[in-house]
Tab-separated table of C-alpha atoms and ligand atoms in Angstrom:
chain	number	residue	atom	x	y	z
A	1	MET	CA	37.169	72.317	-65.198
A	2	ARG	CA	34.021	69.887	-63.873
A	3	LEU	CA	34.585	68.044	-67.251
A	4	PHE	CA	38.186	67.490	-66.856
A	5	PRO	CA	37.016	64.121	-65.085
A	6	PHE	CA	35.314	62.759	-67.661
A	7	PHE	CA	37.968	63.052	-70.394
A	8	SER	CA	40.446	61.780	-68.111
A	9	SER	CA	38.262	58.752	-67.062
A	10	LEU	CA	37.127	58.839	-70.977
A	11	GLY	CA	40.999	59.058	-71.493
A	12	LEU	CA	42.048	56.294	-69.470
A	13	LEU	CA	39.120	54.020	-70.384
A	14	LEU	CA	40.531	54.648	-74.495
A	15	VAL	CA	43.906	53.626	-73.325
A	16	MET	CA	42.610	50.702	-71.953
A	17	ILE	CA	40.938	49.674	-74.476
A	18	ILE	CA	43.352	50.080	-76.825
A	19	SER	CA	46.197	48.117	-74.623
A	20	ASN	CA	43.394	45.384	-74.146
A	21	GLY	CA	43.305	45.433	-77.798
A	22	LEU	CA	46.796	45.041	-78.295
A	23	ASP	CA	47.312	42.488	-75.803
A	24	SER	CA	43.632	40.175	-76.410
A	25	PRO	CA	45.286	36.848	-77.582
A	26	GLU	CA	45.316	36.611	-81.101
A	27	PRO	CA	44.215	32.838	-81.938
A	28	ARG	CA	46.114	29.621	-81.776
A	29	LEU	CA	46.039	26.746	-83.750
A	30	ARG	CA	45.422	24.540	-80.309
A	31	SER	CA	42.282	26.647	-79.926
A	32	MET	CA	40.928	26.821	-83.115
A	33	ALA	CA	41.187	22.723	-83.859
A	34	ASN	CA	39.053	20.215	-83.256
A	35	PHE	CA	42.195	17.511	-83.025
A	36	PRO	CA	45.686	17.491	-81.557
A	37	VAL	CA	47.616	19.969	-83.650
A	38	GLY	CA	51.478	18.708	-83.125
A	39	VAL	CA	55.387	20.669	-83.690
A	40	ALA	CA	58.686	18.272	-83.624
A	41	VAL	CA	61.308	20.012	-81.227
A	42	SER	CA	64.595	19.468	-79.855
A	43	PRO	CA	65.342	19.649	-76.012
A	44	GLN	CA	67.647	22.922	-77.144
A	45	ARG	CA	65.225	24.542	-79.088
A	46	LEU	CA	62.816	23.908	-76.320
A	47	ALA	CA	66.303	25.751	-74.237
A	48	GLN	CA	65.204	29.491	-76.402
A	49	THR	CA	63.008	31.009	-75.183
A	50	ASP	CA	60.944	33.080	-78.283
A	51	TYR	CA	60.673	29.030	-79.741
A	52	ALA	CA	59.384	27.599	-76.234
A	53	GLN	CA	56.723	30.575	-76.066
A	54	ILE	CA	55.723	29.316	-79.954
A	55	ALA	CA	56.005	26.004	-79.361
A	56	GLY	CA	54.838	26.243	-76.049
A	57	SER	CA	51.199	28.304	-76.812
A	58	GLU	CA	50.403	27.035	-79.869
A	59	PHE	CA	50.395	23.440	-80.621
A	60	SER	CA	48.782	20.908	-78.606
A	61	SER	CA	51.265	18.037	-79.188
A	62	ILE	CA	54.254	17.808	-79.173
A	63	THR	CA	56.490	14.749	-81.239
A	64	ALA	CA	60.838	14.902	-80.256
A	65	GLU	CA	62.405	15.503	-83.930
A	66	ASN	CA	64.910	12.436	-83.038
A	67	VAL	CA	65.602	12.310	-79.428
A	68	MET	CA	62.802	9.664	-78.655
A	69	LYS	CA	64.609	7.193	-82.006
A	70	PRO	CA	66.975	4.779	-81.064
A	71	GLN	CA	70.573	6.181	-81.423
A	72	TYR	CA	69.137	8.475	-78.436
A	73	SER	CA	67.479	6.045	-75.973
A	74	TRP	CA	69.016	2.648	-76.898
A	75	ALA	CA	72.929	3.638	-74.585
A	76	ALA	CA	74.551	0.208	-75.049
A	77	GLU	CA	72.741	-3.906	-75.505
A	78	ARG	CA	69.992	-3.246	-72.940
A	79	GLU	CA	71.025	-0.316	-71.413
A	80	TYR	CA	69.023	2.977	-72.002
A	81	ASP	CA	68.820	6.733	-71.735
A	82	PHE	CA	65.744	8.488	-71.491
A	83	SER	CA	67.183	12.087	-70.337
A	84	ALA	CA	66.515	13.587	-73.452
A	85	GLY	CA	63.215	12.512	-74.343
A	86	ASP	CA	62.224	13.228	-70.560
A	87	SER	CA	62.569	16.992	-71.050
A	88	VAL	CA	60.666	16.862	-74.262
A	89	VAL	CA	57.987	15.205	-72.233
A	90	ALA	CA	58.607	17.400	-69.298
A	91	PHE	CA	57.997	20.723	-71.676
A	92	ALA	CA	55.326	19.166	-72.977
A	93	GLU	CA	53.327	18.882	-69.434
A	94	ASN	CA	54.124	22.436	-68.537
A	95	HIS	CA	52.347	23.364	-71.456
A	96	ASN	CA	49.677	20.850	-71.254
A	97	GLN	CA	50.185	19.089	-74.527
A	98	GLN	CA	49.960	15.402	-75.335
A	99	VAL	CA	53.337	13.871	-76.527
A	100	HIS	CA	53.522	11.525	-79.580
A	101	GLY	CA	56.647	8.767	-79.063
A	102	HIS	CA	58.481	7.984	-82.501
A	103	THR	CA	59.605	6.113	-82.961
A	104	LEU	CA	60.377	2.394	-81.816
A	105	VAL	CA	62.119	0.598	-84.416
A	106	TRP	CA	63.728	2.347	-87.284
A	107	HIS	CA	66.317	0.913	-90.590
A	108	MET	CA	67.940	4.354	-89.879
A	109	MET	CA	69.500	6.773	-86.747
A	110	GLN	CA	70.536	3.597	-85.291
A	111	PRO	CA	73.037	3.658	-81.976
A	112	LYS	CA	76.726	3.107	-83.371
A	113	TRP	CA	77.038	0.632	-81.625
A	114	LEU	CA	73.787	-1.648	-82.810
A	115	ARG	CA	74.887	-0.717	-86.413
A	116	GLU	CA	78.220	-2.132	-85.686
A	117	SER	CA	77.471	-5.428	-83.896
A	118	ILE	CA	73.800	-5.911	-85.584
A	119	ASP	CA	75.542	-8.413	-88.632
A	120	SER	CA	76.939	-10.283	-85.932
A	121	TYR	CA	73.442	-11.073	-83.878
A	122	ASP	CA	71.329	-14.674	-85.081
A	123	SER	CA	67.796	-14.173	-84.630
A	124	ALA	CA	66.772	-15.029	-81.480
A	125	THR	CA	69.461	-12.496	-79.567
A	126	LEU	CA	68.155	-9.794	-82.218
A	127	GLU	CA	64.684	-10.619	-81.256
A	128	ASN	CA	65.625	-10.715	-77.403
A	129	LEU	CA	66.958	-7.155	-77.302
A	130	LEU	CA	64.497	-5.317	-79.681
A	131	ARG	CA	62.212	-6.918	-77.263
A	132	ASP	CA	63.555	-5.643	-73.761
A	133	TYR	CA	64.078	-2.345	-75.727
A	134	ILE	CA	60.244	-1.840	-77.220
A	135	HIS	CA	59.654	-3.125	-73.081
A	136	SER	CA	62.063	-1.076	-71.825
A	137	VAL	CA	60.974	2.424	-73.136
A	138	VAL	CA	57.328	1.544	-74.091
A	139	LYS	CA	56.939	1.066	-69.781
A	140	HIS	CA	59.187	4.680	-69.528
A	141	TYR	CA	56.516	6.563	-71.338
A	142	ARG	CA	53.612	4.474	-70.008
A	143	GLY	CA	50.680	7.026	-68.815
A	144	LYS	CA	53.144	10.178	-70.706
A	145	VAL	CA	52.733	9.795	-74.021
A	146	VAL	CA	49.352	9.241	-75.765
A	147	SER	CA	50.988	6.918	-78.818
A	148	TRP	CA	54.067	5.562	-80.122
A	149	ASP	CA	55.076	4.797	-83.726
A	150	VAL	CA	56.197	1.501	-83.987
A	151	VAL	CA	58.036	0.528	-86.783
A	152	ASN	CA	58.603	3.760	-88.900
A	153	GLU	CA	59.178	2.883	-93.010
A	154	ALA	CA	59.185	-0.828	-92.817
A	155	ILE	CA	57.747	-1.031	-96.494
A	156	ALA	CA	60.187	-0.387	-98.717
A	157	ALA	CA	60.413	3.050	-100.938
A	158	GLU	CA	58.520	1.876	-103.406
A	159	GLY	CA	56.186	0.955	-102.105
A	160	ASP	CA	55.758	-2.633	-103.208
A	161	GLY	CA	56.363	-4.908	-100.519
A	162	MET	CA	58.571	-4.871	-97.443
A	163	ARG	CA	62.087	-2.203	-96.867
A	164	ASN	CA	64.722	-5.217	-97.258
A	165	SER	CA	66.053	-4.115	-94.078
A	166	VAL	CA	68.316	-6.371	-91.207
A	167	TYR	CA	65.400	-6.649	-89.025
A	168	ARG	CA	63.330	-8.240	-92.168
A	169	GLN	CA	66.170	-9.715	-92.790
A	170	LYS	CA	66.908	-11.293	-89.808
A	171	LEU	CA	63.274	-11.370	-88.136
A	172	GLY	CA	61.488	-12.220	-91.433
A	173	ASP	CA	58.743	-10.326	-92.612
A	174	ASP	CA	56.446	-10.267	-89.376
A	175	TYR	CA	58.481	-8.763	-86.569
A	176	VAL	CA	55.756	-5.734	-87.578
A	177	ALA	CA	53.340	-7.710	-85.822
A	178	ARG	CA	55.511	-8.974	-83.463
A	179	CYS	CA	56.636	-5.670	-82.385
A	180	HIS	CA	53.410	-4.669	-81.783
A	181	GLN	CA	52.344	-6.900	-79.622
A	182	TYR	CA	55.631	-6.068	-78.090
A	183	ALA	CA	54.515	-2.448	-77.413
A	184	ARG	CA	51.117	-3.114	-76.597
A	185	GLU	CA	52.217	-6.326	-73.924
A	186	ALA	CA	53.635	-3.066	-72.448
A	187	ASP	CA	51.197	-0.699	-72.252
A	188	PRO	CA	47.565	-2.015	-72.867
A	189	ASP	CA	46.448	1.619	-73.170
A	190	VAL	CA	48.912	3.634	-75.742
A	191	LEU	CA	47.620	4.173	-79.812
A	192	LEU	CA	49.755	1.836	-82.025
A	193	PHE	CA	51.139	3.496	-85.123
A	194	TYR	CA	52.312	2.554	-88.148
A	195	ASN	CA	54.076	5.302	-90.036
A	196	ASP	CA	55.151	5.648	-93.469
A	197	TYR	CA	56.265	8.100	-96.098
A	198	SER	CA	54.275	8.534	-99.834
A	199	VAL	CA	51.251	7.012	-98.301
A	200	ALA	CA	49.161	10.038	-100.064
A	201	THR	CA	51.312	9.991	-103.546
A	202	ASN	CA	51.856	6.274	-103.990
A	203	PRO	CA	49.175	4.376	-104.587
A	204	GLU	CA	50.955	0.746	-104.736
A	205	LYS	CA	52.749	1.778	-100.925
A	206	LEU	CA	49.551	2.213	-99.899
A	207	LYS	CA	47.937	-0.841	-100.918
A	208	THR	CA	51.380	-2.931	-99.006
A	209	ILE	CA	50.563	-0.315	-96.311
A	210	LEU	CA	46.667	-1.431	-96.507
A	211	THR	CA	47.223	-5.569	-96.703
A	212	MET	CA	49.810	-5.348	-93.651
A	213	VAL	CA	46.957	-3.418	-91.995
A	214	ASP	CA	43.932	-6.154	-93.062
A	215	ASP	CA	46.149	-8.638	-92.455
A	216	PHE	CA	47.044	-7.692	-88.812
A	217	GLN	CA	43.250	-7.027	-88.254
A	218	ALA	CA	42.408	-10.032	-89.262
A	219	ARG	CA	44.957	-11.562	-86.662
A	220	GLY	CA	44.384	-9.622	-83.448
A	221	ILE	CA	47.281	-7.723	-84.051
A	222	PRO	CA	47.263	-4.569	-82.555
A	223	ILE	CA	46.941	-1.326	-84.107
A	224	ASP	CA	45.227	1.929	-83.859
A	225	GLY	CA	45.903	4.210	-85.922
A	226	VAL	CA	48.477	4.959	-89.897
A	227	GLY	CA	50.540	7.669	-89.674
A	228	MET	CA	51.024	9.359	-93.229
A	229	GLN	CA	53.766	11.560	-92.784
A	230	MET	CA	53.137	14.065	-95.501
A	231	HIS	CA	56.437	15.234	-96.745
A	232	ILE	CA	54.617	16.752	-99.625
A	233	GLY	CA	55.554	18.759	-102.683
A	234	LEU	CA	52.895	21.544	-104.219
A	235	ASP	CA	51.881	18.983	-106.602
A	236	LEU	CA	50.257	16.601	-104.269
A	237	SER	CA	47.709	15.108	-105.618
A	238	LEU	CA	43.978	15.738	-103.390
A	239	ASP	CA	42.450	12.924	-105.071
A	240	ASN	CA	45.079	10.536	-104.240
A	241	PHE	CA	45.086	12.057	-99.962
A	242	GLN	CA	41.544	11.894	-100.304
A	243	TYR	CA	41.520	8.162	-101.631
A	244	ALA	CA	43.991	7.693	-98.696
A	245	LEU	CA	42.003	9.235	-95.604
A	246	ASP	CA	38.773	7.026	-97.085
A	247	GLU	CA	40.816	3.813	-97.481
A	248	ILE	CA	42.113	3.843	-94.057
A	249	VAL	CA	38.518	5.355	-92.566
A	250	LYS	CA	37.123	2.229	-93.537
A	251	ARG	CA	39.451	-0.226	-91.348
A	252	ASN	CA	38.086	2.049	-88.109
A	253	LEU	CA	41.408	3.507	-87.713
A	254	LYS	CA	43.044	6.932	-86.335
A	255	ILE	CA	44.908	8.860	-88.688
A	256	HIS	CA	48.125	11.239	-88.003
A	257	LEU	CA	49.673	13.397	-90.755
A	258	SER	CA	53.096	12.915	-88.898
A	259	GLU	CA	55.676	15.090	-90.584
A	260	VAL	CA	53.649	17.457	-92.209
A	261	ASP	CA	55.918	19.971	-94.502
A	262	ILE	CA	55.272	21.210	-97.991
A	263	ARG	CA	58.503	21.968	-100.056
A	264	THR	CA	58.109	24.710	-102.640
A	265	ASN	CA	61.419	24.791	-104.252
A	266	PRO	CA	61.671	21.647	-106.602
A	267	GLU	CA	64.173	22.627	-108.661
A	268	GLY	CA	65.813	24.348	-106.095
A	269	THR	CA	66.631	27.660	-107.386
A	270	ALA	CA	64.423	29.822	-105.665
A	271	GLY	CA	66.613	31.917	-103.845
A	272	MET	CA	63.449	33.144	-101.867
A	273	LEU	CA	59.731	31.769	-101.070
A	274	THR	CA	58.112	33.873	-103.372
A	275	GLU	CA	54.240	35.389	-103.358
A	276	GLU	CA	53.453	33.198	-105.403
A	277	ALA	CA	54.595	30.123	-103.654
A	278	ALA	CA	53.842	31.072	-100.610
A	279	GLN	CA	50.177	31.375	-101.613
A	280	GLN	CA	50.173	27.972	-103.268
A	281	GLN	CA	51.204	26.685	-100.157
A	282	GLN	CA	49.423	28.286	-97.971
A	283	GLU	CA	45.659	26.511	-100.381
A	284	LEU	CA	47.642	23.198	-100.544
A	285	MET	CA	47.719	23.640	-96.907
A	286	ALA	CA	44.073	24.914	-96.722
A	287	GLU	CA	42.857	21.838	-98.388
A	288	ILE	CA	44.767	19.134	-97.041
A	289	VAL	CA	43.868	20.745	-93.685
A	290	ARG	CA	39.517	20.857	-95.460
A	291	LEU	CA	39.419	17.415	-96.296
A	292	TYR	CA	41.236	16.163	-93.194
A	293	GLN	CA	38.757	17.968	-90.895
A	294	GLN	CA	35.692	16.216	-92.698
A	295	ILE	CA	36.817	12.311	-92.024
A	296	PRO	CA	34.304	11.220	-88.874
A	297	GLU	CA	36.106	12.675	-85.376
A	298	GLN	CA	36.991	9.529	-84.106
A	299	ASN	CA	39.116	8.810	-87.240
A	300	LYS	CA	41.453	12.227	-86.329
A	301	PHE	CA	44.833	11.350	-84.248
A	302	ALA	CA	46.277	14.302	-84.904
A	303	ILE	CA	47.741	16.791	-87.736
A	304	THR	CA	51.458	17.568	-86.253
A	305	PHE	CA	54.346	19.731	-88.584
A	306	TRP	CA	57.907	18.638	-88.731
A	307	GLY	CA	59.255	21.954	-87.303
A	308	LEU	CA	58.805	25.125	-86.491
A	309	ARG	CA	60.861	27.924	-88.704
A	310	ASP	CA	61.575	27.443	-92.417
A	311	ASN	CA	65.008	27.232	-91.139
A	312	GLU	CA	65.164	24.426	-89.098
A	313	SER	CA	63.782	22.203	-91.176
A	314	TRP	CA	65.630	19.221	-92.045
A	315	LEU	CA	64.872	19.112	-95.346
A	316	THR	CA	67.561	21.593	-95.715
A	317	GLN	CA	70.153	19.771	-95.545
A	318	ASN	CA	67.931	16.261	-97.359
A	319	THR	CA	66.702	18.107	-100.434
A	320	GLY	CA	70.637	20.345	-100.458
A	321	ASN	CA	68.199	23.675	-100.666
A	322	PRO	CA	65.736	25.635	-98.587
A	323	GLN	CA	62.357	25.059	-98.894
A	324	TRP	CA	60.337	27.036	-96.797
A	325	PRO	CA	58.373	24.292	-95.599
A	326	LEU	CA	56.960	25.312	-92.345
A	327	LEU	CA	54.348	27.497	-90.714
A	328	PHE	CA	56.521	29.555	-89.300
A	329	ASP	CA	59.846	32.042	-91.284
A	330	ASP	CA	63.008	31.963	-89.719
A	331	ASN	CA	61.913	35.530	-87.551
A	332	PHE	CA	59.362	33.478	-85.753
A	333	SER	CA	56.296	35.188	-87.875
A	334	LYS	CA	53.130	33.468	-89.335
A	335	LYS	CA	53.317	32.618	-92.750
A	336	PRO	CA	50.362	32.599	-95.127
A	337	MET	CA	50.192	28.992	-94.609
A	338	TYR	CA	49.214	29.349	-91.323
A	339	GLN	CA	46.754	31.547	-92.239
A	340	GLY	CA	46.232	28.863	-94.830
A	341	PHE	CA	45.713	26.394	-91.962
A	342	LEU	CA	42.782	28.262	-89.835
A	343	ASP	CA	41.258	28.766	-93.428
A	344	GLY	CA	40.905	24.848	-94.057
A	345	LEU	CA	39.367	24.572	-90.841
A	346	GLU	CA	37.102	27.072	-91.362
A	347	THR	CA	36.030	25.061	-94.897
A	348	GLY	CA	35.689	22.079	-93.526
A	349	GLN	CA	34.003	22.752	-91.022
A	350	THR	CA	31.029	24.920	-92.899
A	351	LYS	CA	30.880	21.914	-94.593
A	352	LEU	CA	30.008	19.481	-91.805
A	353	ASN	CA	27.706	21.325	-90.295
B	401	XIL	C1	64.694	13.245	-89.018
B	401	XIL	C2	64.621	14.483	-88.744
B	401	XIL	O1	63.629	15.317	-88.734
B	401	XIL	C3	66.045	14.993	-88.999
B	401	XIL	O2	66.490	15.973	-88.144
B	401	XIL	C4	66.809	13.671	-88.925
B	401	XIL	O3	68.598	13.387	-89.713
B	401	XIL	C5	67.248	12.219	-89.428
B	401	XIL	O4	65.431	12.432	-89.427
B	401	XIL	N1	61.169	10.368	-91.642
B	401	XIL	C6	60.607	10.125	-90.104
B	401	XIL	C7	61.114	11.177	-89.257
B	401	XIL	O5	60.483	9.228	-89.647
B	401	XIL	O6	62.197	10.690	-88.155
B	401	XIL	C8	62.477	12.273	-89.765
B	401	XIL	O7	62.923	12.828	-89.018
B	401	XIL	C9	62.329	12.811	-91.264
B	401	XIL	C10	61.694	11.630	-92.490
């Protein structure tokens, strides 16, 4: 009888240990990595409880997938609407996250009024409007975003020169440099990135980007980093990836793996993510993180995923098929790719030590 209190407190202790074990926080990406880990979000998704919980706890950096693009914030000539972008910034502030601004100038996703009138503007009018836009947006978010993609995808798809966008046609090849200067005028501290795709897969495109960067640096045009979008497939050449990292590091710039997703359905024939593809995706994720981990600290900016869950990836629409390219499945469960990220942190760290 006298033993009863002992056993009952032992029982209580066991219950506490077990329930504590269940409650004990699992490792989160944001606490495991020694660089920011980001996710692209929308205000609509952040309004969902489960979604917000994971976006807020796993990640330390936020990019607006769309709402900081001109289509959303450029309401009319010299009129701006920051409401949607502000809601993303407020979420990040509440969760102690940094915000990466995406993007000031892009030939895509422009507001309808601009698409309809842009051809009728002469060069000076367009330049003045664009300068006012960049000044206003960058000033509005000053102190709230740490960085901007200034011009997105200004190099031609094939990589052999400037993209012949309406901006290039009207403002000349050097408009990218001037956009960087306008952004710098509006915020002396914000980090300025050039962001593009196929940086790690198309050596000619990388060369064109590096030539532009070298020219900026020679002329004192402000640039702090390069965003490698990393919309990649399982066939990514790690040698090419490593080469791109090395070349950007040589130029003393920060590197943002800015829009990571890994396609797993190149033929479009798969009805589900097979175990084999999930494992390949895990291994590739690990290799990418390992190589990123091994660049010097001062060159690491962040790794950002272009969405949270597979079913919300832009690629389903863009490729016409599900690609299962992200860290979480449709039910918010971590995929092997998530483990791949952790694996890469660990192997990268071991080599660093
Ligand atoms: C995509 C978004 O994910 C989609 O929701 C939108 O419909 C189109 O734009 N490169 C970029 C991103 O820099 O802004 C693009 O985002 C994907 C390709």
